[in-house]
Structures are given as structure tokens and as C-alpha cells.
Tab-separated table of C-alpha atoms and ligand atoms in Angstrom:
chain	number	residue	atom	x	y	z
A	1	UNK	CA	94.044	85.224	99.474
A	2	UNK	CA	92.364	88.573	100.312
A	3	UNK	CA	92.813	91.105	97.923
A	4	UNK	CA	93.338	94.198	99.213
A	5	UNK	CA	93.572	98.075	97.341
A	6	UNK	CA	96.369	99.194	97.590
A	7	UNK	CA	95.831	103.393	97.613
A	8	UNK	CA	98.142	105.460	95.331
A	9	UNK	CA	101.657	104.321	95.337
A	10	UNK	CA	104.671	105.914	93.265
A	11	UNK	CA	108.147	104.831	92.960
A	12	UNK	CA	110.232	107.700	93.668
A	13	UNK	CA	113.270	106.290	92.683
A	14	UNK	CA	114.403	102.833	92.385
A	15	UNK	CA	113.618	100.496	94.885
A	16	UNK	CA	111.701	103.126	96.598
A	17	UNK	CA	108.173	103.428	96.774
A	18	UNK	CA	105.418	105.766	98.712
A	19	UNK	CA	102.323	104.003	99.546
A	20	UNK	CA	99.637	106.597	100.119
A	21	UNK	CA	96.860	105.221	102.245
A	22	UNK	CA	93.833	107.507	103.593
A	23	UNK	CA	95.932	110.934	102.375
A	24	UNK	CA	99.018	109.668	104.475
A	25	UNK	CA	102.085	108.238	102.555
A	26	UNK	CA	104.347	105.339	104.206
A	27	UNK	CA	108.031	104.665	102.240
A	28	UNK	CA	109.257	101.859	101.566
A	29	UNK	CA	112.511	101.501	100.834
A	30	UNK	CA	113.007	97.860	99.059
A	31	UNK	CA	116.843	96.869	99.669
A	32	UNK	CA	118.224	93.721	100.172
A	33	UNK	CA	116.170	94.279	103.644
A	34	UNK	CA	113.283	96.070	103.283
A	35	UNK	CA	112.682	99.448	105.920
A	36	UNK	CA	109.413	101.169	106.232
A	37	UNK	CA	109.299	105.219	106.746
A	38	UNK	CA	105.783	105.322	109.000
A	39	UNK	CA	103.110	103.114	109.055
A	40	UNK	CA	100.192	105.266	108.047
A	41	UNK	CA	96.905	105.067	110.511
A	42	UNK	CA	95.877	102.040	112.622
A	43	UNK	CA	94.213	99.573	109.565
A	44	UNK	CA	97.071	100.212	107.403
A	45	UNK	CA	99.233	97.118	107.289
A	46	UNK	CA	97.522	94.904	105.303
A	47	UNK	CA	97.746	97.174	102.515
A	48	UNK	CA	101.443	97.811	103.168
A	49	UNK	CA	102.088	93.701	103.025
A	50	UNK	CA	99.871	93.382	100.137
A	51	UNK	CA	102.242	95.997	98.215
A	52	UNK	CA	105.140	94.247	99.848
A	53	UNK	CA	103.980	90.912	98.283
A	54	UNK	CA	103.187	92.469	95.091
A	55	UNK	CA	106.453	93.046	94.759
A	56	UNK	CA	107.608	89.466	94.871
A	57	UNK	CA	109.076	90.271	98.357
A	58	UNK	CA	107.726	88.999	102.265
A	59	UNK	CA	106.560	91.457	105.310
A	60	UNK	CA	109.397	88.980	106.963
A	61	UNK	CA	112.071	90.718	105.311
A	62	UNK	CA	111.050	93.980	107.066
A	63	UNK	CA	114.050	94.998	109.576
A	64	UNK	CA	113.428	98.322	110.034
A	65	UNK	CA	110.818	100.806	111.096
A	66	UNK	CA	111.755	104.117	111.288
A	67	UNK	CA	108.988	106.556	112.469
A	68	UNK	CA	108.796	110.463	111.620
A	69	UNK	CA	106.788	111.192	114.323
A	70	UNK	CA	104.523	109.892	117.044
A	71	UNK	CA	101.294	111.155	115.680
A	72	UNK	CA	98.184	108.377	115.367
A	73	UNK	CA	98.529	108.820	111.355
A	74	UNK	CA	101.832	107.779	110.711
A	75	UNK	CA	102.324	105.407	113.820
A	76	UNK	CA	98.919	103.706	113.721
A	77	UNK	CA	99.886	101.149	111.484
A	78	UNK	CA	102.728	100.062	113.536
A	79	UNK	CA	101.639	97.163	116.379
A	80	UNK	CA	99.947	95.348	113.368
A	81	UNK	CA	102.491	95.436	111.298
A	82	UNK	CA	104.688	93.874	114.281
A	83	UNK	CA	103.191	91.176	114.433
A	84	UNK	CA	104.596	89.864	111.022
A	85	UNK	CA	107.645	91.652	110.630
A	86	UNK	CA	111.056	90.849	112.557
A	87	UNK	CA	111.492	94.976	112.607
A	88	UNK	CA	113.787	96.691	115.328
A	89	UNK	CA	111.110	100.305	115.708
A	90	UNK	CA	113.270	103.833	115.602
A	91	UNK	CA	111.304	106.462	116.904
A	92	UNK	CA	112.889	110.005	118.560
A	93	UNK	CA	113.148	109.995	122.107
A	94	UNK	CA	111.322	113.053	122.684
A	95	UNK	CA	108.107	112.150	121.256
A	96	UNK	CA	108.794	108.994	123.714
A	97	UNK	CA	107.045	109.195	126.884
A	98	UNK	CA	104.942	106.648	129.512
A	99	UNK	CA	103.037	109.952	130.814
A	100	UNK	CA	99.957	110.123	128.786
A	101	UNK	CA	99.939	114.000	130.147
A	102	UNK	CA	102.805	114.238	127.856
A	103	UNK	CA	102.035	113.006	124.460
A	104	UNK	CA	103.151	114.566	121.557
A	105	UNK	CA	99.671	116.561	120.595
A	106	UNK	CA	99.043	120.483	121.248
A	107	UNK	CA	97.893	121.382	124.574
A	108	UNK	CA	94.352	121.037	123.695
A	109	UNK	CA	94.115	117.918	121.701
A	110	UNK	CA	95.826	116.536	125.172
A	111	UNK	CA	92.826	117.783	127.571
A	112	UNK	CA	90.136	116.526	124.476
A	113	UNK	CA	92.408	113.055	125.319
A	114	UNK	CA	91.124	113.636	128.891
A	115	UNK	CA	87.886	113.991	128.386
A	116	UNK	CA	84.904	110.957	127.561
A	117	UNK	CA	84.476	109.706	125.016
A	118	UNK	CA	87.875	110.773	123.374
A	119	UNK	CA	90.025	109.321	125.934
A	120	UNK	CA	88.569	106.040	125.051
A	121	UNK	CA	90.775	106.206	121.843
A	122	UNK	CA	94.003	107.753	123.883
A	123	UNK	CA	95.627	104.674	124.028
A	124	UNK	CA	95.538	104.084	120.164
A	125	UNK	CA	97.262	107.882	118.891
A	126	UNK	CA	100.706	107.153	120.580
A	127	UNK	CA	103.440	104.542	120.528
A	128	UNK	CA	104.478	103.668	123.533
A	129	UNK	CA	108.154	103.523	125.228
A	130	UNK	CA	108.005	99.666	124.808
A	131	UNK	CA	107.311	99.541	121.464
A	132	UNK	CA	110.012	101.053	120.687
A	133	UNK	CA	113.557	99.615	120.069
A	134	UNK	CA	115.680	102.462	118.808
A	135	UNK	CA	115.505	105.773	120.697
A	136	UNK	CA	116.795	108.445	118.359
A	137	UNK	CA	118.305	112.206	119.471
A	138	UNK	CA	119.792	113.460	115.879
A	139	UNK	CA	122.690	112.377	114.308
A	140	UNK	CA	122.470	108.922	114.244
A	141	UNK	CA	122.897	107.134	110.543
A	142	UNK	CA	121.275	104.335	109.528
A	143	UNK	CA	122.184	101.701	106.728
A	144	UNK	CA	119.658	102.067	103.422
A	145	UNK	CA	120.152	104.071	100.897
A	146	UNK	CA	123.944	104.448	101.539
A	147	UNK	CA	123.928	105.766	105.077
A	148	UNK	CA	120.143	107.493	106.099
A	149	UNK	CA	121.017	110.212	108.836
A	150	UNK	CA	118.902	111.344	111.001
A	151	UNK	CA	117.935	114.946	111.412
A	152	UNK	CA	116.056	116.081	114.171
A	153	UNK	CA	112.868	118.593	113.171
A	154	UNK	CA	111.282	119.639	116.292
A	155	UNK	CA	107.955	121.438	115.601
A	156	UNK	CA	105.079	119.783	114.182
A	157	UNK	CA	106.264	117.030	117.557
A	158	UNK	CA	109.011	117.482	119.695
A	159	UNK	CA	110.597	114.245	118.523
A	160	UNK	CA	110.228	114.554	114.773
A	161	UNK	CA	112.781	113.584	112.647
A	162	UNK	CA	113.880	113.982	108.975
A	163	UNK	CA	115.460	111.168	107.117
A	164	UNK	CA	118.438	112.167	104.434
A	165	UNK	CA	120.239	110.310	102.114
A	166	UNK	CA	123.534	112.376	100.692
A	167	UNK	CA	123.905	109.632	98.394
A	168	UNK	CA	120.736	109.499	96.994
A	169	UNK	CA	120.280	113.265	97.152
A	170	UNK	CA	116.641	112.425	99.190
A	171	UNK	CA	115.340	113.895	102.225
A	172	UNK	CA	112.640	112.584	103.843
A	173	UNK	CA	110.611	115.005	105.848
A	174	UNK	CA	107.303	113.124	107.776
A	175	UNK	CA	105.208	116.014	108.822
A	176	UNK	CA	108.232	119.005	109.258
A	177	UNK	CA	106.364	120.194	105.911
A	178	UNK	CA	103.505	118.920	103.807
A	179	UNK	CA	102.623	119.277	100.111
A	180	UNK	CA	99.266	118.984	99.971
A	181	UNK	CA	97.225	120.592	97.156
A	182	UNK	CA	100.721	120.150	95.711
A	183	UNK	CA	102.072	123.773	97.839
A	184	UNK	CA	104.875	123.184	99.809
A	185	UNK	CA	103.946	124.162	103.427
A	186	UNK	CA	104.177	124.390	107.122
A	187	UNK	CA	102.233	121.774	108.983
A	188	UNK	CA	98.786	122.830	110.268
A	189	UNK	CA	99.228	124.856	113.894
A	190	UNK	CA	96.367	123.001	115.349
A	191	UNK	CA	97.977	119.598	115.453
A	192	UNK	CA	101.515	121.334	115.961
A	193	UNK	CA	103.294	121.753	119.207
A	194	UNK	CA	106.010	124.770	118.401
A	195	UNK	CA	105.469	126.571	114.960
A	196	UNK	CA	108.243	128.891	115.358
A	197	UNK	CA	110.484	125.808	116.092
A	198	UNK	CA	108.857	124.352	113.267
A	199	UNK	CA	109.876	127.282	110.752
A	200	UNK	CA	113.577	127.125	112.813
A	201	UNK	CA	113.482	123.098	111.454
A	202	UNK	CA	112.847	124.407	108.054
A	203	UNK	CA	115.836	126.522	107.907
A	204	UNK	CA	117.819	124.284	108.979
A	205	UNK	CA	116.829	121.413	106.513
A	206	UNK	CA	117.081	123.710	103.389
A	207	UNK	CA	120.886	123.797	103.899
A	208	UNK	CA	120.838	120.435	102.955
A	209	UNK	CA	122.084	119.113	99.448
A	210	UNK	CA	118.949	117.710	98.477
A	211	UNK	CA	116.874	116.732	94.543
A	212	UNK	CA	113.875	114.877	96.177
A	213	UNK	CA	111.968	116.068	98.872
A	214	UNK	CA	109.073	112.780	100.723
A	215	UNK	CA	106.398	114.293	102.585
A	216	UNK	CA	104.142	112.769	105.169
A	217	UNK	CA	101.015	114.087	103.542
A	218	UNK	CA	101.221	115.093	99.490
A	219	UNK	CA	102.873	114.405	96.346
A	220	UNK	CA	106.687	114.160	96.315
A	221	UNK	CA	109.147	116.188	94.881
A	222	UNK	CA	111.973	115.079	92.265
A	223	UNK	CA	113.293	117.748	90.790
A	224	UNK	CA	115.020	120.653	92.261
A	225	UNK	CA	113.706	120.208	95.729
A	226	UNK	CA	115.917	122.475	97.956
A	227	UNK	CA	115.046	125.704	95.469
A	228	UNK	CA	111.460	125.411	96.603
A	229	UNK	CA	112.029	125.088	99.979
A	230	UNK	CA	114.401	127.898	99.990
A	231	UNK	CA	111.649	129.772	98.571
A	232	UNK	CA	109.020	129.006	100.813
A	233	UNK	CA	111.888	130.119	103.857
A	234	UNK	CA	111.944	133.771	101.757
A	235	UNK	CA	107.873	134.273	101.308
A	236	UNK	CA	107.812	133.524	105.488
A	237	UNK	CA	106.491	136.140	107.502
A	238	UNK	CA	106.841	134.258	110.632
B	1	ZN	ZN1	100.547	113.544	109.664
């Protein structure tokens, strides 16, 4: 069998691991079923399945994909990963859309998408509507982890979504904030559609009960979580 590496990964808490794979992390949450939070970029899922088997577990057992966002570094991974796993795909509606003039990217990563020779790649940064199985709007709840309810984060995408556990006292947050360089922040404005709706998301998340905070991109956090956010919402000066 081909061996692959397997990037960073860290088990958060029991039965719950982030992969980290080219500085994006994918969760997987190892249940009687096994879900996947993301799919890291296009390339990723032989990693993921070597972890997976690692484990003593099969890709087969995957049911459920649930995606953050519908950016090319989290959702990338995703048609390959299809192919092996029986998964039903959750991704928010509004990041959803069969009008390539209308993908989730800033304004001008959209006309770059336009323009030779980037819009060679435009059909690999997006999932499209019929890969998906599961359109999401907020407030749905989902079974691992003892009920995973989604929260929807507009901002970084207009279809982002947070994942939190009340039970497990775990939010998951894709790309609503990032911890890289181990600073809680804002994502990056260039690759963001709204910021101020972004900072809006923020507020609303840090009323959450939350312990553990996932990122899309950095280290997580396991200890006293929804302090540091709060703090971050206080030093804001937009
Ligand atoms: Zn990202």
C-alpha cells in the first residue's frame, strides 16, 4: 500500500482529530460514523483516508461532509473523497450557486476567474449545486457530538457556517476567524466578501458557551476559548 504523510494532526478531544494538510486543517470527528469538517485543497484525500485507516477505521464509514465554506481550500478535497465515501455533502445555500458570476470570492478574485489563464482553474475553486446534498440556512442540528448546530457566519463567504456542540462545549469556526501565528483573528479582506458582516458574525458567535474554539487555518484552542474571542471583539476598531 502507498504510504502517504499525513501533515500535522492533533486530537482535540476524544474521538476528534484535526488533520492539517498544506496550512489548512480538516476535522474529523470519529463516532460510530465518522463526519468530516472540510476537505482541505484538491489532493487532499488520500491523506485524510490514510489517517482514517490509521485509525483502524474505513473512508466507507464516512456519512457526513459538512463544509464551512465554499472556498477551493477547504472544498477541494471533496469530489475525491466522494468517490470512496457513502457521504450525504452539507454545504450553506448561499455559497451555493450554478452562476459562475456568483461564486463565493471578492469581486476581484471573480473577474481574475474571467480572465486566461485563471479561468482555466474556475471550475476547480467551487462546489457545485449538484454536489451537494444538504443545503443549509442556520439552525439546522446535526447528529455528532450530541447534536452539532449550525450557525450561520456570513463574512469571510456568504454561506459560511460555524459548527457548535453545547455538549461538548466546541465550536467550530472554518474561516469566520483564523489563528494563525497562533493570534486569534479576522480572516484576510482580500479573500473576504463582507468584513463588517464578518466582525457582525464574530459578535454573534462569542455569545456562545464555548471551551474549544477549531479554526480553518491555525492551532486550536482548548482552554477558555470564548474569553479570547471576547477580547479580540473589545481591541476592534472596526
Ligand atoms: Zn481558508
Amino acid at each position: 500500500m502507498t504510504k502517504y504523510h499525513i501533515g500535522s494532526t492533533v486530537e482535540i478531544i476524544p474521538n476528534v482529530y484535526q488533520i492539517t494538510l498544506r496550512v489548512t486543517n480538516i476535522i474529523l470527528i470519529a463516532e460510530e460514523e465518522l463526519t468530516l469538517i472540510d476537505t482541505g485543497f484538491r489532493g487532499s484525500a488520500p491523506q485524510i483516508m490514510s489517517f482514517i485507516q490509521r485509525l483502524g477505521r474505513s473512508p466507507e464509514e464516512i456519512t457526513l461532509i459538512i463544509l464551512t465554506h465554499n472556498h477551493l481550500d477547504h472544498a477541494g478535497g471533496l469530489a475525491e473523497l466522494k468517490r470512496f465515501a457513502p457521504a450525504k455533502v452539507v454545504l450553506h445555500k448561499a455559497d451555493i450557486s450554478a452562476d459562475e458570476s456568483r461564486l463565493p470570492y471578492p469581486r476581484v478574485i471573480r473577474r481574475l476567474l474571467h480572465v486566461p489563464p485563471f479561468s482555466l482553474f474556475r471550475p476547480l475553486v467551487y462546489v457545485k449545486p449538484s454536489e451537494v446534498d444538504i443545503q443549509v440556512e442556520g439552525g439546522e442540528v446535526f447528529s455528532p457530538l450530541g447534536g452539532l448546530q449550525v450557525i450561520h457566519t456570513p463574512g469571510h463567504t456568504p454561506g459560511s457556517i460555524s459548527l457548535f456542540s453545547p455538549k461538548k462545549r466546541l465550536l467550530m469556526v472554518g474561516d469566520a476567524l483564523n489563528n494563525r501565528f497562533r493570534v486569534i483573528q479576522l480572516p484576510p479582506k482580500m479573500v473576504s466578501t463582507d468584513l463588517t458582516q464578518a466582525v457582525d458574525s464574530v459578535k454573534r458567535i462569542a455569545q456562545l458557551d464555548f471551551d474549544i474554539l477549531c479554526f480553518g487555518h491555525g492551532s486550536p484552542i482548548t482552554k477558555d476559548a470564548s474569553a479570547k474571542v471576547q477580547q479580540l471583539i473589545r481591541g476592534l476598531t472596526i
